[in-house]
PDB file of C-alpha atoms in Angstrom:
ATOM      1  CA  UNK A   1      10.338  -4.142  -4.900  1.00 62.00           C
ATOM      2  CA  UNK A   2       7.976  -4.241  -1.989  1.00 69.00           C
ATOM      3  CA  UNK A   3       4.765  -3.887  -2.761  1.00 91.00           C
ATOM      4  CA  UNK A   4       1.256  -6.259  -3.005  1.00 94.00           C
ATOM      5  CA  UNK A   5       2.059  -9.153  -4.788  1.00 95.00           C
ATOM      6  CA  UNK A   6      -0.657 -11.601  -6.490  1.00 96.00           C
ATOM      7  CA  UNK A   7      -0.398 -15.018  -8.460  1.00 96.00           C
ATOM      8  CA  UNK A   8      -1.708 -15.739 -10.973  1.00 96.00           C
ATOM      9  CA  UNK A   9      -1.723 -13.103 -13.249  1.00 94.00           C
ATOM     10  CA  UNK A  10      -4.538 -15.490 -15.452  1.00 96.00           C
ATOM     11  CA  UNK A  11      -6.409 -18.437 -14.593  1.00 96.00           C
ATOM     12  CA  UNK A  12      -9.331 -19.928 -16.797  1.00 97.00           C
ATOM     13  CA  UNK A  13     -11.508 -22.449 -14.863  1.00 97.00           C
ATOM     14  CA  UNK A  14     -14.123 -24.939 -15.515  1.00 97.00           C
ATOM     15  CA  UNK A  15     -17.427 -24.519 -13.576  1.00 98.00           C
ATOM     16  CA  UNK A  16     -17.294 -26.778 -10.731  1.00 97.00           C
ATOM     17  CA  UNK A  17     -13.535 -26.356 -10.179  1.00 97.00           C
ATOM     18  CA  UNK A  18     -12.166 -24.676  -7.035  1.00 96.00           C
ATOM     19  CA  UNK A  19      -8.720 -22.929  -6.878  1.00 96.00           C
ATOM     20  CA  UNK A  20      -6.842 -20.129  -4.741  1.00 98.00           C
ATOM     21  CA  UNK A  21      -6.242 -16.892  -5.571  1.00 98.00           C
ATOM     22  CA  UNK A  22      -3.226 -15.553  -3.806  1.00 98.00           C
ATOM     23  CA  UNK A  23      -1.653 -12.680  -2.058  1.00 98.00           C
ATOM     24  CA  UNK A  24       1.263 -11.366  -0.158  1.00 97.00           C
ATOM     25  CA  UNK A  25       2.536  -7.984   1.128  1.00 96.00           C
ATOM     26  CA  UNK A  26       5.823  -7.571   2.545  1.00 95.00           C
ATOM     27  CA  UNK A  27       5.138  -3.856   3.725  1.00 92.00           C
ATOM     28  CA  UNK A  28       3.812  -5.357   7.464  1.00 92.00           C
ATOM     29  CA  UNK A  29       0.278  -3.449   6.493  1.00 91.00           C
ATOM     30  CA  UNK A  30      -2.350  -4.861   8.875  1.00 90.00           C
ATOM     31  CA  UNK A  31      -5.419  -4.591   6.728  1.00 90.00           C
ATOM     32  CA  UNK A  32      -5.808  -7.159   3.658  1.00 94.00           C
ATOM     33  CA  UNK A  33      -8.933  -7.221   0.941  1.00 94.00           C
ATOM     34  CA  UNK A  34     -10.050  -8.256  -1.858  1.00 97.00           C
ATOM     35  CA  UNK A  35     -12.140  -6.742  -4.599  1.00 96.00           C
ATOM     36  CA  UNK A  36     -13.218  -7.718  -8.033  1.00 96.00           C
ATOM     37  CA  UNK A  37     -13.745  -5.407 -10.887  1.00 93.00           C
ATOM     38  CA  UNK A  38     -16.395  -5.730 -13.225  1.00 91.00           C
ATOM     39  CA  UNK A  39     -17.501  -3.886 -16.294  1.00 84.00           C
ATOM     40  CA  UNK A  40     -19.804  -0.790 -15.372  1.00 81.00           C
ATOM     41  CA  UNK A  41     -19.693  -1.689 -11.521  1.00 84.00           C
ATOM     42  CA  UNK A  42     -16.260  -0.314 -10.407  1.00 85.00           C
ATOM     43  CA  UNK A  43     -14.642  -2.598  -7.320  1.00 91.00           C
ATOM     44  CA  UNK A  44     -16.495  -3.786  -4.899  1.00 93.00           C
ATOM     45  CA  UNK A  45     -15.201  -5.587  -1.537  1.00 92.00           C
ATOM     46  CA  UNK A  46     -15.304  -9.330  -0.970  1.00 96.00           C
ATOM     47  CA  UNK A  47     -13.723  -9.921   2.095  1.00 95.00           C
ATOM     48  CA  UNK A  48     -11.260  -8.108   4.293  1.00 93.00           C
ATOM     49  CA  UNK A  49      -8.393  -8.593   7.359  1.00 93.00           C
ATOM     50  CA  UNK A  50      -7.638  -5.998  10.128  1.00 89.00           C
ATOM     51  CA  UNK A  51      -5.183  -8.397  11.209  1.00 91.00           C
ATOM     52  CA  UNK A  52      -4.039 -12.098  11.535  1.00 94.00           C
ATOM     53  CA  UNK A  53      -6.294 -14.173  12.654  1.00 94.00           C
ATOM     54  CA  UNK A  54      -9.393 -11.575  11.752  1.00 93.00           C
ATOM     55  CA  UNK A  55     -11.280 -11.668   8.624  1.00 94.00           C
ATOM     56  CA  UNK A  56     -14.948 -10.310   7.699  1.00 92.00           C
ATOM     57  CA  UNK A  57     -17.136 -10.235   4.452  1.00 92.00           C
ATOM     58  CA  UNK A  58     -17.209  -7.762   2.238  1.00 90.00           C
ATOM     59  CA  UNK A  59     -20.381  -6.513   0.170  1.00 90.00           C
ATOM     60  CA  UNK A  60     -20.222 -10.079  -2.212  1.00 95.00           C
ATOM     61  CA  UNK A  61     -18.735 -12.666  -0.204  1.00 96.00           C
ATOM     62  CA  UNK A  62     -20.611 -15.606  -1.151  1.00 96.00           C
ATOM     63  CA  UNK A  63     -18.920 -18.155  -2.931  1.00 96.00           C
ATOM     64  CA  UNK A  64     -15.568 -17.077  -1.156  1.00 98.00           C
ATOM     65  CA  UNK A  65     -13.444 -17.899   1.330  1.00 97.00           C
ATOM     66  CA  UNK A  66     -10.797 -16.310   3.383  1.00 98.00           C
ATOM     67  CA  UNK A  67      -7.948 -16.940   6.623  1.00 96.00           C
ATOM     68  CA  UNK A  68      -5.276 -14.659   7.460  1.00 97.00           C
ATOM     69  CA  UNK A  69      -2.684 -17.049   8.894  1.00 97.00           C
ATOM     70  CA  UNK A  70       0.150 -14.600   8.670  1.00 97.00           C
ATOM     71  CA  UNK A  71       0.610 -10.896   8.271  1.00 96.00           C
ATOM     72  CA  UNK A  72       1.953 -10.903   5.049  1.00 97.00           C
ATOM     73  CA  UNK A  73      -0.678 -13.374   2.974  1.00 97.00           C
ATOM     74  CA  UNK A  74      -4.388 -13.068   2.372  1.00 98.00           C
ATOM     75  CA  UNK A  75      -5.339 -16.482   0.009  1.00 98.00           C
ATOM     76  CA  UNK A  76      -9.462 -16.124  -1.688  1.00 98.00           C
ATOM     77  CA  UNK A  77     -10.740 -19.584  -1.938  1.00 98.00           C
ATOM     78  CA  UNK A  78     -12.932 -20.115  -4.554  1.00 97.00           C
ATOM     79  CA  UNK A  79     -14.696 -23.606  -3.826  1.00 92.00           C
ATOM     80  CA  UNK A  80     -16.801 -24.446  -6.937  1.00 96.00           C
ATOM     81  CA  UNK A  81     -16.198 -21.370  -9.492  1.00 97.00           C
ATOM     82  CA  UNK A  82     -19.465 -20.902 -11.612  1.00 97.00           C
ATOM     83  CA  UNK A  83     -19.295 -17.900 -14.686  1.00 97.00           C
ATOM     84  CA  UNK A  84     -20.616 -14.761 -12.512  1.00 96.00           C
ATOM     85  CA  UNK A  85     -16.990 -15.378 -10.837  1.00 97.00           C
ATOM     86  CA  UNK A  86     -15.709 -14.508 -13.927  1.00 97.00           C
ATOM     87  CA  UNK A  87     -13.937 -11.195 -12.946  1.00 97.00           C
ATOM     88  CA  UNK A  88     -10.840  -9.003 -12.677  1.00 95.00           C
ATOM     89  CA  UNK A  89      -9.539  -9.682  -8.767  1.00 97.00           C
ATOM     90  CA  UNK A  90      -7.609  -6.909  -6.843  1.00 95.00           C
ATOM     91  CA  UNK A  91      -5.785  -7.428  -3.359  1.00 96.00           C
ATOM     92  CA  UNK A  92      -4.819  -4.595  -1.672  1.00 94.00           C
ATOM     93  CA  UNK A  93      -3.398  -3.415   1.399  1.00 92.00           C
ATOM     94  CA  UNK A  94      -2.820  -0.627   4.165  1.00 88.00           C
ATOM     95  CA  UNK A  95      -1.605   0.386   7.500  1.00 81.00           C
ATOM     96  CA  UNK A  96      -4.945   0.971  10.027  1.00 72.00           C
ATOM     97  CA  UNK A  97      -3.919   4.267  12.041  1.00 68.00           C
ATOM     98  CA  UNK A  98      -6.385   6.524  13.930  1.00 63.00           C
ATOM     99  CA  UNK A  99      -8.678   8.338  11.735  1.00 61.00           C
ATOM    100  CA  UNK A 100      -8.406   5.825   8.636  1.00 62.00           C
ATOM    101  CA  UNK A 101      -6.352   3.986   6.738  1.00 60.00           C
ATOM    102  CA  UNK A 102      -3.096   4.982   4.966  1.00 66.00           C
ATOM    103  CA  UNK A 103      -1.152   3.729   2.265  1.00 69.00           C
ATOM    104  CA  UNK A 104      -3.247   1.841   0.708  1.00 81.00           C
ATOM    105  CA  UNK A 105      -1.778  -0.290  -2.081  1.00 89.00           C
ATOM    106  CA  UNK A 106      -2.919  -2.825  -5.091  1.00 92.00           C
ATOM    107  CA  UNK A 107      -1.382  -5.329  -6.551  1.00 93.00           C
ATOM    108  CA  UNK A 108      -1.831  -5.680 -10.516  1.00 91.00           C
ATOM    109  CA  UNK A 109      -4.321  -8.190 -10.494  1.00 93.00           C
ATOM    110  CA  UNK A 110      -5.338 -11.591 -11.371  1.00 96.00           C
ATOM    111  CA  UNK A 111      -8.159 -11.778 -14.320  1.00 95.00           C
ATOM    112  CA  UNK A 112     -10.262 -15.443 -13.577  1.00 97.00           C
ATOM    113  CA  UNK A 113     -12.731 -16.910 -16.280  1.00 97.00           C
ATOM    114  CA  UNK A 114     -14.651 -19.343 -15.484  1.00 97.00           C
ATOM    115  CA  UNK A 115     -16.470 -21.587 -18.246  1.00 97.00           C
TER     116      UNK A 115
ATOM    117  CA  UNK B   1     -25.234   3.161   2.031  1.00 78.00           C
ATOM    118  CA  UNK B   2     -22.491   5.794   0.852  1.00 86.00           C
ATOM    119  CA  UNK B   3     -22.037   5.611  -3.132  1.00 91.00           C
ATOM    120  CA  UNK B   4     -19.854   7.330  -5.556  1.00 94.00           C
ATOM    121  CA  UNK B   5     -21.661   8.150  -9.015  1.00 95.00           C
ATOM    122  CA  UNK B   6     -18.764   9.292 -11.578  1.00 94.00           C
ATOM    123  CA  UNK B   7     -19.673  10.694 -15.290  1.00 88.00           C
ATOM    124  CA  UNK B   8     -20.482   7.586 -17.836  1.00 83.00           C
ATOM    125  CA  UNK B   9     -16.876   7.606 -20.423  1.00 85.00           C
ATOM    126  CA  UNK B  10     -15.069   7.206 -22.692  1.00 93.00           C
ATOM    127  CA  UNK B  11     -13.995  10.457 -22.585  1.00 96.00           C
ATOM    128  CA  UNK B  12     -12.314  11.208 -25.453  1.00 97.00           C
ATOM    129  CA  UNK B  13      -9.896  14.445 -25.841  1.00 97.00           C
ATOM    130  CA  UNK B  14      -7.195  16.228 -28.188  1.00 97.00           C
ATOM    131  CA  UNK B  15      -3.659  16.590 -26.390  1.00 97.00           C
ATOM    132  CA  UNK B  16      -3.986  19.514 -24.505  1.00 96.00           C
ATOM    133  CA  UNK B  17      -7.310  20.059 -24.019  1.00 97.00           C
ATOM    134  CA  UNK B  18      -8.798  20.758 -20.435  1.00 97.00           C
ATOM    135  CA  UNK B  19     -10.290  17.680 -18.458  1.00 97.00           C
ATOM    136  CA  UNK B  20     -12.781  17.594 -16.045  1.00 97.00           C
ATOM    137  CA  UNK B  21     -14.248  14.135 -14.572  1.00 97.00           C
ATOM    138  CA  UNK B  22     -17.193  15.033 -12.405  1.00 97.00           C
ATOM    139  CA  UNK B  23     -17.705  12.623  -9.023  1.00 97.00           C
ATOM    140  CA  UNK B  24     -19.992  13.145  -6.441  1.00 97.00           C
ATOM    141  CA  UNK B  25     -21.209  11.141  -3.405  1.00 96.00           C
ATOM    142  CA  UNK B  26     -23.320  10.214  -0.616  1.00 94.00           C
ATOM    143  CA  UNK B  27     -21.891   9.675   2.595  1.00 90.00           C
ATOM    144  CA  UNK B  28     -22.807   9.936   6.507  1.00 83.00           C
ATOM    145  CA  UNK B  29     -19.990  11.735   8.127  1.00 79.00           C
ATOM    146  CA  UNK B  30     -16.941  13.185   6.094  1.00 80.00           C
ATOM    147  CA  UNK B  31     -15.143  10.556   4.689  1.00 87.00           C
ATOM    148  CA  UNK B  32     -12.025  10.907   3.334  1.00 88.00           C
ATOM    149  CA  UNK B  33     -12.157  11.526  -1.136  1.00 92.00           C
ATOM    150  CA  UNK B  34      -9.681   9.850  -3.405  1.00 93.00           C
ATOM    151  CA  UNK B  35      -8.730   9.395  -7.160  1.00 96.00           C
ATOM    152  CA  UNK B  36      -7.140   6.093  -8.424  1.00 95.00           C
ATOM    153  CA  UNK B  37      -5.929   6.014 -11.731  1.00 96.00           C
ATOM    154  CA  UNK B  38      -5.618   2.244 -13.625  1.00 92.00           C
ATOM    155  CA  UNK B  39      -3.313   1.909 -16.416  1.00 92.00           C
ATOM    156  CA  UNK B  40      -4.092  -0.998 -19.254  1.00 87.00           C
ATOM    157  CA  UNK B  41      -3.282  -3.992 -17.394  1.00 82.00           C
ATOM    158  CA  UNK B  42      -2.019  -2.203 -14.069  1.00 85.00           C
ATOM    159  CA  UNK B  43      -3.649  -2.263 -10.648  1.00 86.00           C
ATOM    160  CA  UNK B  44      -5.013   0.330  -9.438  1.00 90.00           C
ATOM    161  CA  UNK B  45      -2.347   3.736  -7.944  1.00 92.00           C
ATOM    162  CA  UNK B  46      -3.657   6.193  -6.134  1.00 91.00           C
ATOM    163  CA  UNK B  47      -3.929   9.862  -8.108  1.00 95.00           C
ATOM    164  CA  UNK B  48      -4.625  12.292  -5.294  1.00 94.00           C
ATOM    165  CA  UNK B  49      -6.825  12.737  -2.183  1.00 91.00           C
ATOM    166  CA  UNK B  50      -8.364  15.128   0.244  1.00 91.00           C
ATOM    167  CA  UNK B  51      -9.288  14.563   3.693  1.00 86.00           C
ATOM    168  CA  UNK B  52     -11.888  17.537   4.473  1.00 87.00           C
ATOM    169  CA  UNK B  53     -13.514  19.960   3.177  1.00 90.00           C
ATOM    170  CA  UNK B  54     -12.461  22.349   1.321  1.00 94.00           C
ATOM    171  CA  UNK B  55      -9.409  20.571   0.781  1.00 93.00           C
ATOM    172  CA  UNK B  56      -7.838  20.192  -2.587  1.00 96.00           C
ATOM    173  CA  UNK B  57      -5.489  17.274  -3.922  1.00 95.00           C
ATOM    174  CA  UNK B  58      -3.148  17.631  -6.590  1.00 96.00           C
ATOM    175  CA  UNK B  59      -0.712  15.280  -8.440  1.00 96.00           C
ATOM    176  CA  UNK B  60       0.822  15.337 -11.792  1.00 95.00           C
ATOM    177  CA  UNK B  61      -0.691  17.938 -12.780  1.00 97.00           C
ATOM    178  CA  UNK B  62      -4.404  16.823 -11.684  1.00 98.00           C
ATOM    179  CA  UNK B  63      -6.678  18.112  -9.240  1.00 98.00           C
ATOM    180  CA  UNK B  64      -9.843  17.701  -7.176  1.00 98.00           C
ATOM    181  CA  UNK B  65     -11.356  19.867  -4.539  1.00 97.00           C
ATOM    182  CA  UNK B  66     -13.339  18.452  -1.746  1.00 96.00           C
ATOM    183  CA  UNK B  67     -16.947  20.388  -1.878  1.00 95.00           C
ATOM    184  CA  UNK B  68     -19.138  19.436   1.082  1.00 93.00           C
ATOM    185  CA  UNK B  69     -21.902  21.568   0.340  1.00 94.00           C
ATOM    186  CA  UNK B  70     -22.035  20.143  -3.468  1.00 95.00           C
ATOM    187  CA  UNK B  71     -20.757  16.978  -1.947  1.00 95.00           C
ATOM    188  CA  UNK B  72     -18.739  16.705  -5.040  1.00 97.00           C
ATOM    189  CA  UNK B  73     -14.697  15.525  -5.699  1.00 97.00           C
ATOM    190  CA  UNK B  74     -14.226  16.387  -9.612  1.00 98.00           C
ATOM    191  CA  UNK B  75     -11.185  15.887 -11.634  1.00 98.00           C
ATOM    192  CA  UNK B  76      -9.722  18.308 -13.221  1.00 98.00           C
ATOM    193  CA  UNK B  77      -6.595  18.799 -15.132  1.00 98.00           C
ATOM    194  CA  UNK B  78      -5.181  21.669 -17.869  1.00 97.00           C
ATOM    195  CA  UNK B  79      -3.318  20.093 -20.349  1.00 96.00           C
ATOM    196  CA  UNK B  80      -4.002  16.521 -21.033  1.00 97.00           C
ATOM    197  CA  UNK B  81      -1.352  14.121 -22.283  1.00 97.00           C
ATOM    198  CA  UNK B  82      -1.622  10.984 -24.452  1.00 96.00           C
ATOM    199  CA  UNK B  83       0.097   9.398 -21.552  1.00 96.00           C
ATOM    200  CA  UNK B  84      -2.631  10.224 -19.094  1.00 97.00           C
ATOM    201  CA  UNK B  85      -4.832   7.606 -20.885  1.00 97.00           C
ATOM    202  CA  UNK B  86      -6.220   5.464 -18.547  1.00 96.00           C
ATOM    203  CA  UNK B  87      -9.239   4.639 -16.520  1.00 94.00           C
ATOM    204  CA  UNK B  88     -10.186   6.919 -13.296  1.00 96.00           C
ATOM    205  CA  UNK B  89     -11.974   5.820 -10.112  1.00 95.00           C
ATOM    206  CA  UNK B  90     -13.646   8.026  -7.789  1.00 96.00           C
ATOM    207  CA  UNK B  91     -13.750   6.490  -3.867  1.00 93.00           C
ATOM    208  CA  UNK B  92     -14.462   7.655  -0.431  1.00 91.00           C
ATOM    209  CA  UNK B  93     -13.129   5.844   2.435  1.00 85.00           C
ATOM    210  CA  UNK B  94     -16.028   3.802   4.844  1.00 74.00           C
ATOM    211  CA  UNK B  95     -15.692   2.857   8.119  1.00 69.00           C
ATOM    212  CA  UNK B  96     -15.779  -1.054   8.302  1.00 67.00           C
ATOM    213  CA  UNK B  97     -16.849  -2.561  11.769  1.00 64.00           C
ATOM    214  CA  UNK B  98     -14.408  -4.200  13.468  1.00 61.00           C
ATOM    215  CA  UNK B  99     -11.483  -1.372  12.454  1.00 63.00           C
ATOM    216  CA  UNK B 100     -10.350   0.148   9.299  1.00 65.00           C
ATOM    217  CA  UNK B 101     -12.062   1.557   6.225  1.00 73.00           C
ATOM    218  CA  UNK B 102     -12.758   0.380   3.103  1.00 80.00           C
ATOM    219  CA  UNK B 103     -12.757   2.276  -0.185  1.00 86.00           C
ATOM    220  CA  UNK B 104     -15.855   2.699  -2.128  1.00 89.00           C
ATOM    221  CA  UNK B 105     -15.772   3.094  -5.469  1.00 91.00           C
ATOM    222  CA  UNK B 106     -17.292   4.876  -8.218  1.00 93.00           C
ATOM    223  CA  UNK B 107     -17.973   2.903 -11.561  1.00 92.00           C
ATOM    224  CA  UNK B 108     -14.649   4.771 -13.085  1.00 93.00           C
ATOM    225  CA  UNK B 109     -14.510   6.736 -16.079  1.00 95.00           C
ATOM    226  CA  UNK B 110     -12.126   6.064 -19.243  1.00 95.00           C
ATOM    227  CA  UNK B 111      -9.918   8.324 -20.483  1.00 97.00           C
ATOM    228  CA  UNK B 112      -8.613   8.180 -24.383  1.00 96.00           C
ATOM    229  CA  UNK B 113      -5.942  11.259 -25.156  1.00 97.00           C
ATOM    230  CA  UNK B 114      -5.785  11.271 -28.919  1.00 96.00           C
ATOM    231  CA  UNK B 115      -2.816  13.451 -30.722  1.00 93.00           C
TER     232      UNK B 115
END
């Protein structure tokens, strides 16, 4: 089904470790993010593509990295995880059109501890 | 910076009874209004929107109507279900620079239907 599409669906990490989060969308959307949920704080942006080749930070972008190498995939790098990573991550996607974005759509999420 | 304040939850309702989730926001401009709903262990799927004022979304029996001069987006539905348990996040859309918007999001409110 097409759709977002992110791996792993669990990851527990020691502190220290790096690993990447990944994420694909085979709609041809041109705008990529990421969020993470956290408990009493709803989502909140990390970083974000308008195309390939473009990336920007979010409102909490330190401690992660982005590229946009392709349309379709949108990796977060986290370099040395430490336990306020620990988190429920969201990609999610859209088409940019004039006035806004449209069809925006999540995947199902990849939940990270880090201990 | 725009916000999204939703009512603190659980809510927590007979089958049947009437729902309302209240939402308001701060925003420069007239940003677009949107409900996501979240499932246990699903991403995130959009509920209904509005794009101005005065505007009212509907879907599945829910609805929200876009109030400028209360600057308020509540949710509102007749007859709950068990099967409408779930979390629910209010979001506006924000104008990133560089193209596209980005959804803000409210803290989300949970929902337990009990029979």
């Amino acid at each position: 089904n097409a759709g977002v599409t992110q791996t792993p669906k669990f990851q527990v990490l020691k502190t220290g470790q790096s690993m990447t989060l990944q994420c694909a969308q085979d709609m041809n959307h041109e705008y990529m993010s990421w969020y993470r949920q956290d408990p009493g704080m709803g989502l909140r942006l990390i970083h974000y593509s308008v195309g390939a080749g473009i990336t920007d930070q979010g409102e909490v972008p330190n401690g992660y990295n982005v590229s946009r190498s392709t349309t379709e995939d949108f990796p977060l790098r986290l370099l040395s995880a430490a336990p306020s990573q620990t988190s429920v991550y969201f990609c999610a996607s859209s088409y940019i059109r004039t006035g806004g974005n449209y069809g925006y759509t999540f995947g199902s999420g990849t939940r990270l501890t880090v201990v | 910076g725009n916000s999204v304040t939703q009512m603190e939850g659980p809510v927590t309702l007979s089958e049947e009874a009437f729902l309302t989730i209240n939402c308001t926001y701060t925003a420069t401009g007239y940003p677009s209004l949107f409900w996501y709903v979240q499932y246990p262990g699903e991403g995130l799927q959009l509920l209904l929107k509005a794009t101005k004022a005065d505007d009212k979304g509907s879907n599945k029996g829910f609805e929200a109507t876009y109030r400028k001069e209360t600057t308020s987006f509540h949710l509102e539905k007749g007859s709950v279900q068990v099967s409408d348990s779930a979390v629910y996040f209010c979001a506006l859309s924000d104008i990133l620079t560089g193209g596209g918007n980005k959804l803000t999001f409210g803290t989300g409110t949970q929902l337990k239907v009990e029979l």
